Structure formats: C-alpha cells, structure tokens
Short mmCIF file of C-alpha atoms in Angstrom, two decimals:
data_model
loop_
_atom_site.label_atom_id
_atom_site.label_comp_id
_atom_site.label_asym_id
_atom_site.label_seq_id
_atom_site.Cartn_x
_atom_site.Cartn_y
_atom_site.Cartn_z
CA MET A 25 174.54 15.27 -48.84
CA GLN A 26 173.16 18.52 -50.25
CA THR A 27 174.88 21.62 -49.44
CA VAL A 28 172.85 24.90 -49.30
CA GLY A 29 173.20 26.76 -52.82
CA SER A 30 169.79 27.90 -53.32
CA ASP A 31 167.74 30.53 -52.03
CA THR A 32 164.47 28.17 -52.53
CA ILE A 33 165.34 25.71 -49.79
CA ASP A 34 163.09 25.92 -46.97
CA LEU A 35 164.45 25.15 -43.51
CA TYR A 36 161.43 26.28 -41.50
CA ASN A 37 159.70 23.33 -42.43
CA ILE A 38 160.37 19.77 -41.01
CA GLY A 39 159.15 16.23 -41.84
CA ASP A 40 157.65 14.24 -39.23
CA THR A 41 160.80 11.31 -39.50
CA GLU A 42 162.89 14.32 -39.06
CA PHE A 43 161.19 15.78 -36.39
CA GLY A 44 160.65 12.39 -34.58
CA THR A 45 164.12 11.58 -34.86
CA LEU A 46 165.30 15.22 -33.58
CA ARG A 47 162.85 14.77 -30.65
CA GLU A 48 163.99 11.39 -29.50
CA MET A 49 167.74 12.72 -29.78
CA LEU A 50 166.47 15.91 -27.57
CA TYR A 51 164.99 13.50 -25.04
CA ARG A 52 167.52 10.43 -24.87
CA GLU A 53 170.07 13.65 -24.03
CA THR A 54 168.57 15.74 -21.98
CA GLY A 55 164.88 14.52 -20.88
CA VAL A 56 163.45 17.22 -22.59
CA SER A 57 160.29 16.22 -23.82
CA LEU A 58 158.98 18.30 -27.17
CA SER A 59 155.25 17.90 -28.13
CA ASP A 60 154.05 18.34 -31.83
CA SER A 61 153.46 22.04 -31.52
CA LYS A 62 157.32 22.82 -30.93
CA ARG A 63 157.96 22.17 -34.66
CA ALA A 64 158.12 25.76 -35.50
CA LEU A 65 160.27 26.30 -32.40
CA VAL A 66 162.62 23.67 -33.54
CA CYS A 67 163.20 24.93 -36.85
CA SER A 68 163.59 28.64 -35.73
CA ARG A 69 166.34 27.43 -33.70
CA LEU A 70 167.88 25.07 -36.06
CA ALA A 71 167.63 27.15 -38.91
CA ARG A 72 170.85 28.88 -38.69
CA ARG A 73 172.82 26.38 -37.76
CA LEU A 74 171.80 24.52 -40.58
CA ARG A 75 173.22 27.30 -42.72
CA HIS A 76 176.66 27.45 -40.47
CA LEU A 77 177.18 23.81 -41.62
CA HIS A 78 175.89 24.28 -45.21
CA LEU A 79 173.34 21.79 -45.21
CA SER A 80 170.28 21.92 -47.16
CA SER A 81 167.67 19.41 -44.91
CA TYR A 82 167.24 18.34 -41.49
CA ALA A 83 167.86 14.82 -43.15
CA ASP A 84 170.91 15.79 -43.70
CA TYR A 85 171.49 17.25 -40.46
CA ILE A 86 170.83 14.01 -38.93
CA GLU A 87 173.37 12.52 -41.10
CA HIS A 88 175.60 14.87 -39.68
CA LEU A 89 174.85 14.11 -36.26
CA SER A 90 175.48 10.58 -36.88
CA GLN A 91 179.08 11.07 -37.93
CA ARG A 92 182.27 10.93 -35.69
CA ASP A 93 181.91 14.33 -34.48
CA ARG A 94 178.47 13.53 -33.15
CA GLY A 95 179.46 14.19 -29.58
CA SER A 96 180.12 18.13 -30.24
CA GLU A 97 177.46 18.63 -32.83
CA LEU A 98 175.07 16.97 -30.23
CA GLN A 99 175.92 19.69 -27.66
CA MET A 100 175.27 22.03 -30.07
CA LEU A 101 171.62 21.06 -30.79
CA VAL A 102 170.97 20.44 -26.88
CA ASN A 103 172.17 24.55 -27.14
CA CYS A 104 169.98 25.14 -30.06
CA LEU A 105 166.99 23.67 -28.36
CA THR A 106 166.93 24.13 -24.46
CA THR A 107 165.36 27.32 -23.26
CA ASN A 108 167.30 29.74 -21.07
CA LYS A 109 164.65 32.44 -19.86
CA THR A 110 166.56 34.32 -16.89
CA GLU A 111 166.77 37.24 -14.96
CA PHE A 112 168.33 38.67 -11.79
CA LEU A 113 165.84 38.16 -8.55
CA ARG A 114 163.45 35.90 -10.37
CA GLU A 115 160.76 35.20 -8.36
CA PRO A 116 161.71 36.99 -5.25
CA HIS A 117 159.98 35.55 -2.64
CA HIS A 118 162.89 32.57 -3.08
CA PHE A 119 165.56 34.67 -2.37
CA ASP A 120 163.55 36.41 0.95
CA PHE A 121 162.78 32.67 2.11
CA LEU A 122 166.68 32.30 1.84
CA ARG A 123 167.10 35.62 3.96
CA ASP A 124 164.28 35.14 6.45
CA VAL A 125 164.60 31.30 6.93
CA VAL A 126 167.56 29.61 5.61
CA ILE A 127 170.15 31.79 6.75
CA SER A 128 168.64 32.26 10.15
CA GLU A 129 168.14 28.10 10.96
CA ALA A 130 171.82 28.10 9.45
CA ARG A 131 172.91 30.64 12.22
CA LYS A 132 170.95 29.17 14.89
CA ARG A 133 172.41 25.91 14.19
CA ALA A 134 176.11 27.55 14.82
CA GLU A 135 175.41 28.89 17.85
CA THR A 136 174.82 25.24 18.96
CA GLY A 137 178.12 24.32 18.02
CA ALA A 138 176.99 23.07 14.37
CA PRO A 139 179.85 24.58 11.34
CA ARG A 140 179.39 28.01 9.97
CA ARG A 141 178.84 26.52 6.27
CA LEU A 142 175.88 26.51 3.58
CA ARG A 143 176.08 24.46 0.37
CA ILE A 144 173.38 25.75 -2.63
CA TRP A 145 172.79 24.29 -5.76
CA SER A 146 171.68 26.10 -8.71
CA ALA A 147 170.99 23.21 -10.75
CA ALA A 148 169.69 25.15 -14.12
CA CYS A 149 171.81 28.28 -13.59
CA SER A 150 171.53 29.60 -17.49
CA GLU A 151 173.46 32.75 -18.00
CA GLY A 152 173.89 32.99 -14.33
CA ASP A 153 171.74 35.58 -12.91
CA GLU A 154 170.13 32.78 -10.37
CA PRO A 155 173.37 31.92 -8.40
CA TYR A 156 174.86 35.29 -8.87
CA THR A 157 171.73 36.44 -7.30
CA ILE A 158 172.06 33.66 -4.32
CA ALA A 159 175.16 34.93 -3.55
CA MET A 160 174.21 38.61 -3.09
CA THR A 161 171.74 37.49 -0.87
CA LEU A 162 173.98 35.82 1.34
CA LEU A 163 176.76 38.04 1.33
CA ASP A 164 174.07 41.10 2.50
CA ASN A 165 172.79 38.58 5.26
CA LEU A 166 175.69 37.10 6.27
CA PRO A 167 177.58 38.82 9.10
CA LYS A 168 181.25 38.86 7.71
CA ASN A 169 182.73 38.27 11.24
CA GLU A 170 181.65 35.26 11.41
CA SER A 171 183.58 33.33 9.04
CA TRP A 172 180.94 31.59 7.40
CA ASP A 173 181.70 28.80 4.70
CA VAL A 174 179.84 29.28 1.61
CA ARG A 175 179.95 27.59 -1.72
CA ILE A 176 177.59 27.51 -4.65
CA LEU A 177 177.58 25.45 -6.72
CA ALA A 178 175.66 26.67 -10.55
CA SER A 179 175.59 23.68 -13.14
CA ASP A 180 173.36 23.84 -16.58
CA ILE A 181 173.43 21.48 -19.64
CA ASN A 182 174.20 24.55 -21.98
CA THR A 183 177.62 25.25 -22.89
CA GLU A 184 176.67 28.55 -24.35
CA VAL A 185 175.15 29.97 -21.61
CA LEU A 186 177.58 28.61 -18.86
CA SER A 187 180.14 31.11 -20.85
CA ILE A 188 178.44 33.88 -20.39
CA ALA A 189 177.82 33.14 -16.68
CA GLN A 190 181.26 32.14 -16.11
CA ALA A 191 182.41 35.68 -17.51
CA GLY A 192 179.45 37.45 -14.94
CA GLU A 193 179.24 40.35 -17.46
CA TYR A 194 176.11 41.64 -18.86
CA PRO A 195 174.18 44.86 -20.41
CA MET A 196 173.77 47.49 -17.22
CA GLU A 197 169.88 47.29 -17.69
CA LYS A 198 170.13 43.26 -17.48
CA PHE A 199 170.90 44.33 -13.51
CA ALA A 200 167.25 46.44 -13.36
CA PRO A 201 165.41 44.42 -10.94
CA LEU A 202 168.30 44.10 -8.15
CA PRO A 203 168.07 46.85 -5.26
CA ASP A 204 170.19 50.39 -5.89
CA ASP A 205 172.31 49.45 -2.78
CA TRP A 206 173.30 45.80 -4.30
CA LYS A 207 174.05 47.40 -7.50
CA LYS A 208 176.35 49.99 -5.69
CA LYS A 209 177.82 47.24 -3.69
CA TYR A 210 178.30 44.20 -6.26
CA VAL A 211 178.09 45.35 -9.54
CA ARG A 212 180.99 47.06 -11.63
CA ARG A 213 179.99 49.30 -14.07
CA GLY A 214 182.15 49.25 -17.44
CA THR A 215 184.04 52.28 -19.09
CA GLY A 216 185.71 52.85 -21.96
CA ASN A 217 185.03 50.30 -24.68
CA ARG A 218 182.97 48.58 -21.83
CA THR A 219 180.56 51.04 -21.33
CA GLY A 220 176.79 50.04 -20.70
CA LEU A 221 177.91 46.96 -19.50
CA GLY A 222 178.66 45.62 -16.22
CA ALA A 223 180.45 42.83 -14.17
CA VAL A 224 179.04 40.94 -11.63
CA SER A 225 181.94 41.69 -8.50
CA PRO A 226 184.65 39.27 -7.82
CA GLU A 227 183.45 39.14 -3.89
CA VAL A 228 179.78 37.57 -5.64
CA LYS A 229 181.89 35.50 -8.49
CA GLN A 230 184.40 33.78 -5.56
CA LEU A 231 181.18 32.13 -3.92
CA VAL A 232 179.97 30.51 -7.05
CA THR A 233 181.48 27.36 -9.44
CA PHE A 234 180.15 26.50 -12.26
CA ARG A 235 180.23 23.22 -13.76
CA GLN A 236 178.56 21.52 -16.92
CA ILE A 237 176.08 18.88 -15.64
CA ASN A 238 173.47 16.97 -17.60
CA LEU A 239 170.60 16.37 -14.96
CA MET A 240 169.85 13.01 -16.65
CA GLY A 241 173.48 11.64 -17.00
CA GLN A 242 175.87 10.86 -14.22
CA TRP A 243 176.84 13.75 -11.52
CA SER A 244 180.55 14.49 -10.88
CA HIS A 245 179.81 15.19 -7.45
CA LYS A 246 178.21 13.70 -4.45
CA ALA A 247 178.10 16.41 -2.36
CA THR A 248 174.72 17.25 -0.12
CA PHE A 249 173.22 21.10 -0.14
CA ASP A 250 171.11 22.99 2.23
CA VAL A 251 168.72 24.24 -0.39
CA ILE A 252 168.57 23.48 -4.23
CA PHE A 253 167.06 25.87 -6.94
CA CYS A 254 165.82 23.76 -9.41
CA ARG A 255 163.47 26.36 -11.21
CA ASN A 256 161.49 26.07 -14.50
CA VAL A 257 163.04 23.02 -15.31
CA ILE A 258 160.72 20.08 -15.00
CA ILE A 259 158.10 21.24 -16.93
CA TYR A 260 160.09 20.29 -19.85
CA PHE A 261 160.16 16.78 -18.73
CA ASP A 262 157.38 14.30 -18.97
CA GLN A 263 156.34 12.77 -15.65
CA PRO A 264 158.70 9.30 -15.11
CA THR A 265 161.35 11.99 -15.96
CA GLN A 266 160.05 14.23 -13.48
CA GLU A 267 160.12 11.97 -10.74
CA ARG A 268 163.48 10.23 -11.71
CA LEU A 269 165.00 14.05 -11.50
CA LEU A 270 163.23 14.92 -8.39
CA GLN A 271 164.22 11.59 -6.12
CA ARG A 272 167.65 11.93 -7.38
CA LEU A 273 167.71 15.66 -6.00
CA SER A 274 165.73 14.42 -2.65
CA GLU A 275 168.75 12.23 -2.44
CA ARG A 276 171.33 15.19 -2.61
CA LEU A 277 169.54 17.51 0.40
CA ASN A 278 170.29 17.42 4.00
CA LYS A 279 168.15 16.73 6.59
CA HIS A 280 164.96 19.07 6.79
CA SER A 281 166.77 21.31 3.67
CA TYR A 282 164.55 23.16 0.78
CA LEU A 283 163.75 22.86 -2.89
CA MET A 284 162.67 25.46 -5.05
CA LEU A 285 160.91 24.85 -8.16
CA GLY A 286 159.32 27.60 -10.65
CA HIS A 287 156.17 29.47 -9.95
CA SER A 288 154.01 26.76 -12.64
CA GLU A 289 155.79 23.82 -11.48
CA SER A 290 154.50 20.47 -8.99
CA SER A 291 154.71 16.78 -9.12
CA PRO A 292 152.01 14.62 -7.34
CA TRP A 293 155.28 12.70 -6.33
CA LEU A 294 156.48 15.95 -4.42
CA THR A 295 154.44 15.36 -1.54
CA GLN A 296 156.03 11.58 -0.69
CA SER A 297 159.26 12.88 0.04
CA PHE A 298 158.78 16.96 0.55
CA GLU A 299 156.27 18.87 2.64
CA SER A 300 155.15 22.11 0.50
CA LEU A 301 155.18 25.46 2.22
CA GLY A 302 153.94 27.57 -0.34
CA LYS A 303 154.95 29.53 -3.08
CA THR A 304 156.71 26.35 -5.03
CA ILE A 305 159.11 26.01 -1.77
CA PHE A 306 159.65 22.40 -0.57
CA GLN A 307 161.15 21.10 2.63
CA ARG A 308 162.73 17.70 2.50
CA ARG A 309 161.06 14.87 5.00
CA GLY A 310 163.41 13.02 7.09
CA THR A 311 166.80 11.87 6.63
CA ALA A 312 168.73 12.45 3.69
CA GLY A 313 169.60 9.22 1.94
CA ALA A 314 166.22 7.72 3.27
CA SER A 315 164.25 4.86 1.47
CA ARG A 316 162.49 6.44 -1.97
CA PRO A 317 159.17 5.32 -3.55
CA ALA A 318 160.20 3.47 -6.91
CA VAL A 319 159.75 5.49 -9.86
CA ALA A 320 160.20 5.01 -13.67
CA ARG A 321 163.15 5.64 -15.32
CA PRO A 322 163.90 7.70 -18.93
CA THR A 323 165.50 5.52 -21.51
CA PRO A 324 169.15 5.87 -20.55
CA LYS A 325 171.72 7.21 -22.94
CA PRO A 326 174.08 4.63 -24.59
CA GLN A 327 177.19 4.67 -22.79
CA VAL A 328 180.82 3.97 -23.93
CA VAL A 329 182.64 1.36 -22.41
CA ALA A 330 185.90 0.49 -22.96
CA SER A 331 186.86 -3.49 -22.69
CA ALA A 332 186.75 -4.67 -19.17
CA LYS A 333 189.44 -5.57 -16.68
CA PRO A 334 189.11 -8.58 -14.60
CA PRO A 335 187.87 -7.84 -10.96
CA GLN A 336 191.13 -8.49 -9.25
CA GLN A 337 192.23 -6.14 -10.84
CA LYS A 338 190.14 -3.34 -8.81
CA ARG A 339 192.90 -2.62 -6.29
CA ALA A 340 196.53 -2.70 -7.32
CA SER A 341 198.99 -2.23 -5.19
CA VAL A 342 201.79 0.93 -4.97
CA GLN A 343 205.48 -0.03 -5.46
CA GLN A 344 207.70 1.62 -3.50
CA PRO A 345 211.58 1.00 -4.35
CA ARG A 346 214.03 1.49 -1.29
CA SER A 347 216.43 3.12 -3.05
CA SER A 348 216.59 3.84 -7.01
CA LEU A 349 213.94 3.13 -9.12
CA VAL A 350 214.47 0.35 -11.95
CA ARG A 351 211.46 1.01 -14.11
CA PRO A 352 209.78 -2.15 -16.14
CA ALA A 353 210.79 -1.97 -20.12
CA THR A 354 207.68 -0.91 -21.72
CA ASN A 355 206.39 0.66 -24.57
CA LEU A 356 203.50 2.69 -23.11
CA GLN A 357 203.74 6.40 -24.10
CA SER A 358 204.27 8.72 -20.83
CA HIS A 359 202.59 12.02 -20.23
CA ASN A 360 204.51 14.29 -17.87
CA ILE A 361 201.87 17.08 -15.95
CA LEU A 362 202.98 19.96 -13.89
CA ALA A 363 201.23 21.76 -11.12
CA GLY A 364 197.28 23.13 -11.69
CA GLN A 365 196.90 20.09 -14.62
CA THR A 366 195.40 17.03 -14.93
CA TYR A 367 195.25 14.46 -17.58
CA VAL A 368 192.90 11.28 -18.29
CA LEU A 369 193.96 8.48 -20.18
CA ARG A 370 191.44 6.02 -21.90
CA LYS A 371 194.13 3.44 -23.45
CA PRO A 372 197.16 1.96 -22.09
CA GLY A 373 199.75 4.78 -20.81
CA GLU A 374 201.91 5.91 -17.91
CA ILE A 375 201.15 9.99 -16.21
CA THR A 376 203.82 11.44 -14.08
CA THR A 377 204.82 14.36 -11.85
CA VAL A 378 207.22 15.06 -9.04
CA LEU A 379 205.72 16.70 -5.96
CA GLY A 380 206.72 18.21 -3.09
CA SER A 381 204.13 20.33 -0.95
CA CYS A 382 201.49 19.62 -3.73
CA VAL A 383 199.46 16.63 -4.14
CA ALA A 384 197.99 14.50 -6.94
CA VAL A 385 195.55 12.32 -6.83
CA CYS A 386 195.15 9.01 -9.16
CA LEU A 387 191.55 8.10 -9.69
CA TYR A 388 190.56 5.30 -11.92
CA ASP A 389 187.60 2.76 -13.18
CA PRO A 390 189.14 -0.57 -12.54
CA GLU A 391 186.69 -2.30 -14.56
CA CYS A 392 187.07 -0.32 -18.16
CA GLY A 393 190.64 1.13 -17.25
CA ILE A 394 189.98 4.68 -18.14
CA GLY A 395 191.51 7.09 -15.35
CA GLY A 396 194.18 10.34 -14.71
CA MET A 397 195.96 12.26 -12.62
CA ASN A 398 195.89 15.81 -11.25
CA HIS A 399 198.34 17.96 -9.45
CA PHE A 400 197.52 20.96 -7.71
CA MET A 401 198.33 22.73 -4.09
CA LEU A 402 195.83 24.81 -2.39
CA PRO A 403 196.90 28.82 -2.11
CA SER A 404 197.96 29.12 1.15
CA GLN A 405 196.27 29.09 4.74
CA SER A 406 196.22 33.31 4.35
CA VAL A 407 193.83 32.87 1.57
CA ASP A 408 190.10 32.54 2.69
CA ALA A 409 189.20 29.08 3.68
CA GLY A 410 185.97 28.77 1.26
CA THR A 411 188.35 29.81 -1.55
CA SER A 412 191.62 27.84 -0.74
CA ALA A 413 188.95 24.47 -0.76
CA ARG A 414 187.78 25.76 -4.17
CA TYR A 415 191.07 25.35 -5.73
CA GLY A 416 191.05 21.77 -4.10
CA ILE A 417 187.58 21.25 -5.95
CA HIS A 418 188.36 22.60 -9.65
CA ALA A 419 191.18 20.02 -9.49
CA MET A 420 189.25 17.04 -8.51
CA GLU A 421 185.79 17.54 -9.87
CA LEU A 422 187.71 18.63 -13.42
CA LEU A 423 189.09 15.28 -12.77
CA ILE A 424 186.12 13.04 -12.24
CA THR A 425 184.51 14.94 -15.17
CA ASN A 426 186.86 14.25 -17.68
CA ILE A 427 187.06 10.42 -16.31
CA MET A 428 183.23 10.28 -16.88
CA LYS A 429 183.26 11.69 -20.55
CA SER A 430 186.17 9.56 -21.48
CA GLY A 431 183.76 6.26 -20.88
CA GLY A 432 184.58 5.86 -17.04
CA GLU A 433 181.85 5.30 -14.03
CA ARG A 434 181.74 7.58 -11.70
CA SER A 435 180.47 4.88 -8.86
CA ARG A 436 183.10 2.43 -9.53
CA LEU A 437 186.46 5.04 -9.32
CA VAL A 438 188.87 4.75 -6.86
CA ALA A 439 191.84 6.91 -5.71
CA LYS A 440 195.30 6.71 -4.80
CA ALA A 441 196.75 9.76 -3.54
CA PHE A 442 200.46 11.17 -3.04
CA GLY A 443 202.16 14.36 -1.89
CA GLY A 444 201.72 16.74 1.15
CA ALA A 445 205.07 16.58 2.34
CA ASN A 446 206.53 19.87 4.38
CA LEU A 447 209.06 21.01 1.63
CA LEU A 448 207.83 24.86 1.54
CA GLN A 449 208.51 25.13 5.34
CA LEU A 450 211.79 23.52 5.34
CA ASN A 451 212.97 25.79 2.22
CA PHE A 452 211.34 29.14 2.86
CA GLY A 453 210.59 29.34 6.65
CA ALA A 454 207.64 29.15 9.01
CA GLU A 455 205.21 31.44 7.07
CA LEU A 456 204.71 28.78 4.75
CA SER A 457 204.06 26.23 7.16
CA GLY A 458 201.20 23.69 7.13
CA ILE A 459 200.08 23.89 2.98
CA GLY A 460 201.51 20.37 2.61
CA LYS A 461 199.67 18.98 5.94
CA GLN A 462 196.46 21.38 4.71
CA ASN A 463 196.78 19.60 0.89
CA VAL A 464 196.52 16.40 2.61
CA ALA A 465 193.73 17.26 5.07
CA PHE A 466 191.72 18.44 1.78
CA VAL A 467 192.23 15.64 -0.26
CA ARG A 468 191.27 13.13 2.80
CA ASP A 469 187.86 14.88 3.36
CA PHE A 470 186.93 15.38 -0.26
CA LEU A 471 187.36 11.86 -0.90
CA LYS A 472 185.62 10.30 2.33
CA THR A 473 182.92 13.10 1.67
CA GLU A 474 182.64 12.08 -2.22
CA GLU A 475 182.62 8.52 -0.81
CA ILE A 476 185.51 7.75 -2.88
CA PRO A 477 187.80 4.33 -1.55
CA LEU A 478 191.37 6.07 -0.59
CA VAL A 479 193.03 2.65 -1.78
CA SER A 480 196.62 3.24 -1.39
CA GLU A 481 198.53 6.70 -0.45
CA LYS A 482 201.83 7.88 0.56
CA LEU A 483 201.12 11.68 1.79
CA GLY A 484 203.45 13.87 4.22
CA GLY A 485 206.95 13.10 5.39
CA VAL A 486 209.27 15.94 4.03
CA GLN A 487 210.19 13.92 1.13
CA PRO A 488 209.90 14.93 -2.85
CA LEU A 489 207.89 12.07 -4.84
CA ARG A 490 208.18 11.03 -8.43
CA ILE A 491 204.96 9.20 -9.02
CA PHE A 492 204.67 7.18 -12.46
CA PHE A 493 200.71 6.17 -12.97
CA GLN A 494 199.09 3.78 -15.62
CA PRO A 495 195.71 4.26 -15.38
CA HIS A 496 194.71 1.29 -17.44
CA ASN A 497 195.81 -1.21 -14.35
CA GLY A 498 195.78 1.02 -11.70
CA ARG A 499 199.34 0.58 -10.73
CA VAL A 500 201.52 3.66 -9.31
CA ILE A 501 205.12 3.57 -8.99
CA VAL A 502 206.68 5.94 -6.57
CA LYS A 503 210.25 7.27 -6.16
CA THR A 504 211.63 9.27 -3.43
CA LEU A 505 213.95 12.20 -4.15
CA ARG A 506 216.92 13.56 -2.31
CA SER A 507 217.06 16.78 -4.03
CA THR A 508 214.49 19.23 -2.50
CA LYS A 509 215.47 22.80 -3.01
CA GLU A 510 214.92 22.92 -6.85
CA ILE A 511 211.17 21.66 -6.14
CA ALA A 512 210.50 23.76 -3.27
CA LYS A 513 211.36 27.29 -5.47
CA ARG A 514 209.02 25.66 -7.95
CA GLU A 515 206.26 24.93 -5.89
CA ASN A 516 206.71 28.36 -4.03
CA SER A 517 206.44 29.90 -6.91
CA TYR A 518 203.24 28.65 -8.06
CA GLN A 519 201.40 28.72 -4.38
CA GLN A 520 202.82 32.99 -4.49
CA THR A 521 200.87 33.33 -7.98
CA SER A 522 197.87 30.95 -7.42
CA ALA A 523 196.93 32.86 -3.94
CA LYS A 524 197.45 36.27 -5.57
CA LYS A 525 195.11 35.35 -8.12
CA ALA A 526 193.27 33.65 -5.01
CA ARG A 527 192.94 37.27 -3.38
CA ASN A 528 192.58 39.74 -6.07
CA THR A 529 189.88 37.83 -8.27
CA GLY A 530 188.19 34.91 -6.16
CA GLU A 531 188.66 32.82 -9.57
CA VAL A 532 190.52 29.74 -10.32
CA THR A 533 191.85 29.30 -13.80
CA PHE A 534 194.83 27.24 -13.19
CA PHE A 535 193.18 23.52 -14.23
CA ASN A 536 194.11 23.41 -17.99
CA GLU A 537 195.23 20.30 -20.25
CA PRO A 538 198.87 20.59 -20.54
CA SER A 539 200.47 21.68 -23.79
CA ALA A 540 202.45 19.80 -25.64
CA ALA A 541 205.85 21.42 -24.41
CA ASP A 542 204.60 20.58 -20.98
CA MET A 543 204.07 17.17 -21.99
CA ARG A 544 207.48 16.44 -22.60
CA ARG A 545 209.59 14.56 -20.09
#
C-alpha cells in the first residue's frame, strides 16, 4: 500500500473500478444510489480523508476499508458521502400544518378522553434544525396547563452531524429564519468565548431524543408516530429502495397520521397507502399495520452472525435459591455494572448488579447467544413525566442498539426484568414513595409497546436483589439480600443527582459504558 509522499498524487480522479466499488459499498450500507455524474463529488469529499490516512489512491482506500477496522472507517465513508443540507424552519408550510392540523386534531382527541400525547419522528435530522423546529412549534402551540406528553425521536446515519445536533449550538446567523419571539424564548446567546454562538434552550432540547439509525438497517425501536418527517431523503434512493423505506415508514404511523416529504419528492407507490394533501404532505390510509403491497427490496447488508444455539434454549428459567446462593463453578468472566450503565456480551460471560428500587432488564437473542443488561432508575415522580420516561427509554434503546451492533437480531429479543423494590420509601420516607413502582410500570409498558416478550421477572417487593445474568444461555440467578440501608443510601444519592440534572438540563448523560474500575467486583 502506497502512502502520500508526493505533490503529484491526483486524488481528484477515480477509476471506473474504484468508483464502482465505493458506490456499491455506499448503496449496501445506506441505500443511497450514486450516478456516474457524482464522480467529482466523491473525489472532492474523500480526498481529505485519504490525506488524513496518508493513502495515495482510491484502490488503497478500498483495501483499507477491507481491513479489521472496516466498521469504523465505513462510518467515515458514510459521513463523507451523505448530504446534510439543513436549516431552521425549512419548508415552513410543514410546520404550519403541524400547528394548524396535527396539534388541533390531537387536542380534539384529548377532549374525548384520548391521552394528551404526541409522538413525532425526524427520520433524517442532520444537524438538528428540523427536530428543534418541531419542538419549538409544539412548545409555542400546546397549552402548558394541559400537561402534554411529547416525544420527538431525531435520527440520522451520519455520526458527525448527530454530534452537532446533540450539542444544539450554532452560529447565531443560523437561527435567522426563526421568528423573533422564538429566538427570544428558545435561543440562548453565547457570551465571552462563545460570543457569536447561540444554543437551543434546555426546554426545547428536553423534548428531543437523538439516535443513530440507518433507515436501511434494523430499527432499534418499534414505536409508532403521529407524524414522520422524512424530508429530502428518498431523492437519493432508487425506486426499489424508496418503496421499501416508504412501506416501513407507513407501518410506523398511527391511524390517520401524517408523512412529510421534501419539496421535490414523490413516489407512485405513495398513492397506494397515502392520500396526498398537497405540498408533500401525505396522510396514512386505514389503520397502522394493515397489509401493504409487496415491494422490491435492496440487496441486504451482510449480517454478523454468531454460532447458533439450540431452539430449546430460547426461554431459560430464573433460578432463585431460597436462602444462600451457591454459584456454579465456572470460568466465566464476570462484569459488574452500576446504576446508569449497560453492558453487552457476544461471547460466554456473566453480568452482575445489585438492585433496590432500580430495575435491570436482561435482553438476549436466544439463537445467537448475544445479550446484555442495563441498570437504571427514573429520576422521580416530581420530575416532568416526559423527561422521566426518557431516562428509561435511553437505557432500553442503548441496550437494544448495542445488542444489534454486536450481531443480535432485534426481532428475536426476549427479556427478563428484576428490581423495583419499595426500598427508598422504607429507608428515606414518604417523599420517595412510588419510585420502584414507577420503574416497574415503565419496564412493563416499554416491553409491551416494543413487542419484546417478558419471559421471566421478579419485580416489586421490599428486598434488594443481586442478579447474575449469562446472556449466552439466557440463565439468570437471583439472590435476595438482607442488608438494605447501604443499597438504599447509594440509590438515594443516584436518584437525587439524576432528578437534579433532569430539572436543570433535560438531558440524559448517565448511560455510559462502565470503566475498568467500575467493572471490578
């Protein structure tokens, strides 16, 4: 492999073979179809990457992509070649429709007893302008005294733009399209070394959850939505890929919900499942989940598959000794997790944790033996319900996503859940009552909504638990602990910290992988 060592190297021309290979890689990964006219664009966007890697040709770059670190470099290829044009209040008629129709209809349904709830997905959120504009529209038009439960899922395949979106900080001129009163209410001006920058307010940010989602891959959620924004996406896809994506999106819309496309986007297939309302606004016909016309599928990406397990191991039982725990003699490596952490294993091993009012969900794919466990607590009942629920959603989606990245199949996941004892009330008084019960209710509701079977559980009660989970065979050993005060003290400290952060920022930052020190038992 040659490296850059001469000014004569030309990175602004690419051969037919190399262009074809890179084009096929991008298509398989993202569904984006590049025409021959995009050669110059490919070169201009990848030349800097090749210089960074000290590579002298696109053949060398393709060889680099084929090496062990292909996954991380493939993501860099996607970041370079995907288009991310975005701005606040882009195509304002869509946000007018959100205000005048979607919100109006939701409030009318609430008057007849329906939940005050809205779910919106910004399926190609880029740097965050679109989901933040959605959030501002909702904040400006939903009465604060009606206690609406609003959640906006914002996703993109490009990790670089997602980092910008999550930060929510931009040059002040980027906010120019927003009305002046919105800028006053929802934008914080920077001072000192942040002069010239503006930050989206915590009130706006707390409504939005960002996720990396490949629209062509498995989706880590099974939620349905009242509105899906998928603007300026399908124009980059060929017709079979467009039809496949539109079908999948239609299956995630509630009855009579809406799909927003970009100003130049359409597809003949749309008329079979949607009614056009004009201005690239489409309403779902019939009920969610109804049968759809068969469509062609793009060539699937190769999947990482671990060794299969026998079918009879799909539902392993929970073993719970009555008094003392006699652990089986094994050479399995053990990984201990603390509150706010997750851990996933793709080879034989054991994950452990201690629970009081917190809950732990053990998820695993019984066919390939890949799975993991999280450990979390919702902030408190005093924190806004929408913010509180997002803590659990972050914990669950992080676990699901990491299992899928390790090779597990989303559709095969099964769950076992533990914890949620009434420990804090017993040790710290009535003001902390109900937190364990709230955690249990969230877990059951989430798994039901996401259609993940809950095959075993030990939830509630008044005693702390020690959990030993072996994802490779689905086995869980539960030990009931006698001492409660130290566990309750630790959980109370964690609960107060998480509730304070929820009130102050609306952000969730607890779900990091455990450090080496944390993993020592």
